[in-house]
XYZ file of N, CA and C in Angstrom:
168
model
N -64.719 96.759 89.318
C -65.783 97.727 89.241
C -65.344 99.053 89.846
N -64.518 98.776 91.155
C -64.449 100.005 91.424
C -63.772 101.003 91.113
N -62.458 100.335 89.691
C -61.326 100.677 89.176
C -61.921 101.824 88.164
N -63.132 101.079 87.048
C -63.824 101.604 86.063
C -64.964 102.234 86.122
N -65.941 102.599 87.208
C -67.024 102.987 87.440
C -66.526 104.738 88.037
N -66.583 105.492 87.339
C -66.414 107.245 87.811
C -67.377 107.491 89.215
N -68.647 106.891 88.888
C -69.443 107.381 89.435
C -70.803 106.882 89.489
N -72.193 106.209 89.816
C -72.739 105.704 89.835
C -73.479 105.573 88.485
N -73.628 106.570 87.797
C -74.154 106.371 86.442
C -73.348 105.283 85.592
N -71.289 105.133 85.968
C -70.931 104.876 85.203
C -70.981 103.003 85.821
N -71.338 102.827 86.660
C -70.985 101.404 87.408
C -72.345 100.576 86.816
N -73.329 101.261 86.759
C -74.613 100.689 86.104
C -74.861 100.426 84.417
N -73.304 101.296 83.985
C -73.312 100.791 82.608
C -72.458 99.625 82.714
N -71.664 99.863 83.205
C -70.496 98.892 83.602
C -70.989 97.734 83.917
N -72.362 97.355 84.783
C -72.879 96.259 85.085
C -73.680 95.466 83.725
N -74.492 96.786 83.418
C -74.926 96.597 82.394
C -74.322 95.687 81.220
N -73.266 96.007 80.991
C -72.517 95.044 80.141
C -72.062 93.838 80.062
N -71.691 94.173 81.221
C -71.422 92.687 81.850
C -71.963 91.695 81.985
N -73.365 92.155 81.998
C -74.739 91.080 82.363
C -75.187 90.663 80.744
N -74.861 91.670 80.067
C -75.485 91.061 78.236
C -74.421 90.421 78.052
N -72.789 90.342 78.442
C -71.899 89.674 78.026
C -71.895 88.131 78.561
N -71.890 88.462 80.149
C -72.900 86.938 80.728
C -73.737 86.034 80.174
N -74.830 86.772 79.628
C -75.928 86.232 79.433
C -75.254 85.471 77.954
N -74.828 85.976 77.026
C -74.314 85.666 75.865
C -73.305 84.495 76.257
N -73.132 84.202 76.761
C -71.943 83.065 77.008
C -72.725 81.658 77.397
N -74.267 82.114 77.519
C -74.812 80.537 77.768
C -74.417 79.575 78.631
N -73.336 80.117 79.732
C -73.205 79.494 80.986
C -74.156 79.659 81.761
N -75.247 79.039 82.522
C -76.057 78.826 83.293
C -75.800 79.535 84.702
N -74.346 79.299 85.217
C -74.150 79.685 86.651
C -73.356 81.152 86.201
N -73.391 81.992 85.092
C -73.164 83.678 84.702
C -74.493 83.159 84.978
N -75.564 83.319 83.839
C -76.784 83.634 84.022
C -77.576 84.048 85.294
N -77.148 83.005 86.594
C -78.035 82.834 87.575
C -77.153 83.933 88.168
N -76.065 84.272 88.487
C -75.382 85.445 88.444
C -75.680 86.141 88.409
N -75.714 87.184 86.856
C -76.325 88.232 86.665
C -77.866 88.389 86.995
N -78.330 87.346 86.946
C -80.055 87.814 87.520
C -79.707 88.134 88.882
N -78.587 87.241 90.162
C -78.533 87.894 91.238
C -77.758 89.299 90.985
N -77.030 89.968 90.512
C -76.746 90.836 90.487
C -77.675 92.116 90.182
N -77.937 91.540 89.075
C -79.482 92.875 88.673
C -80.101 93.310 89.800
N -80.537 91.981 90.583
C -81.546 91.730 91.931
C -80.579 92.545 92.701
N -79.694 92.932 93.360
C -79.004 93.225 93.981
C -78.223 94.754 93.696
N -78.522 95.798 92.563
C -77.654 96.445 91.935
C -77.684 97.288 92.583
N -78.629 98.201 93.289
C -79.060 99.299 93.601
C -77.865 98.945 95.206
N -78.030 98.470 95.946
C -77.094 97.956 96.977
C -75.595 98.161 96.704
N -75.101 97.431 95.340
C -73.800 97.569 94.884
C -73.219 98.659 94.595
N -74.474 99.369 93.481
C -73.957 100.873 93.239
C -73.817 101.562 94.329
N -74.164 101.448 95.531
C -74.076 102.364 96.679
C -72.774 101.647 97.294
N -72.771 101.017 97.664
C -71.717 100.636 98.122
C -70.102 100.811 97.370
N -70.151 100.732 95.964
C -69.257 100.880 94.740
C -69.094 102.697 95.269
N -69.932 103.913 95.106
C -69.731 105.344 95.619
C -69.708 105.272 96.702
N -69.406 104.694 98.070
C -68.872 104.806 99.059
C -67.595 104.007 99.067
N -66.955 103.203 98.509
C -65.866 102.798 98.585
C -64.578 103.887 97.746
N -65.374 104.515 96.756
C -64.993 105.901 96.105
C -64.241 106.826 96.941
N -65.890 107.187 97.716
C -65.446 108.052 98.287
C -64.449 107.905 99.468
N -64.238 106.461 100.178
C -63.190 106.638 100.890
C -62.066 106.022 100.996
N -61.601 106.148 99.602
C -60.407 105.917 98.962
C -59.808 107.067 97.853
N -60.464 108.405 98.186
C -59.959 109.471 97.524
C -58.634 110.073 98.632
């Protein structure tokens, strides 16, 4: 994530995808996954632009 995400707009697409690609795979433990992740995103994305920023 933190390789491909520019910037917080771009980490929430980035999740975004990930979670319809999850979900599509009909594994149960992605699924329960991405619902914790969703639950959790706003936390990540912040944390994802502070690891950014201090690794410039």
């Amino acid at each position: 994530m933190y390789r491909q995400a520019r910037d917080s707009y771009h980490a929430r697409i980035a999740f975004h995808r990930w979670g319809k690609l999850a979900e599509e795979t009909g594994i149960p433990e992605l699924k329960i996954m991405t619902r914790t992740i969703r639950d959790k995103q706003d936390g990540i994305v912040i944390k994802t632009q502070i690891w950014m920023f201090l690794t410039k």
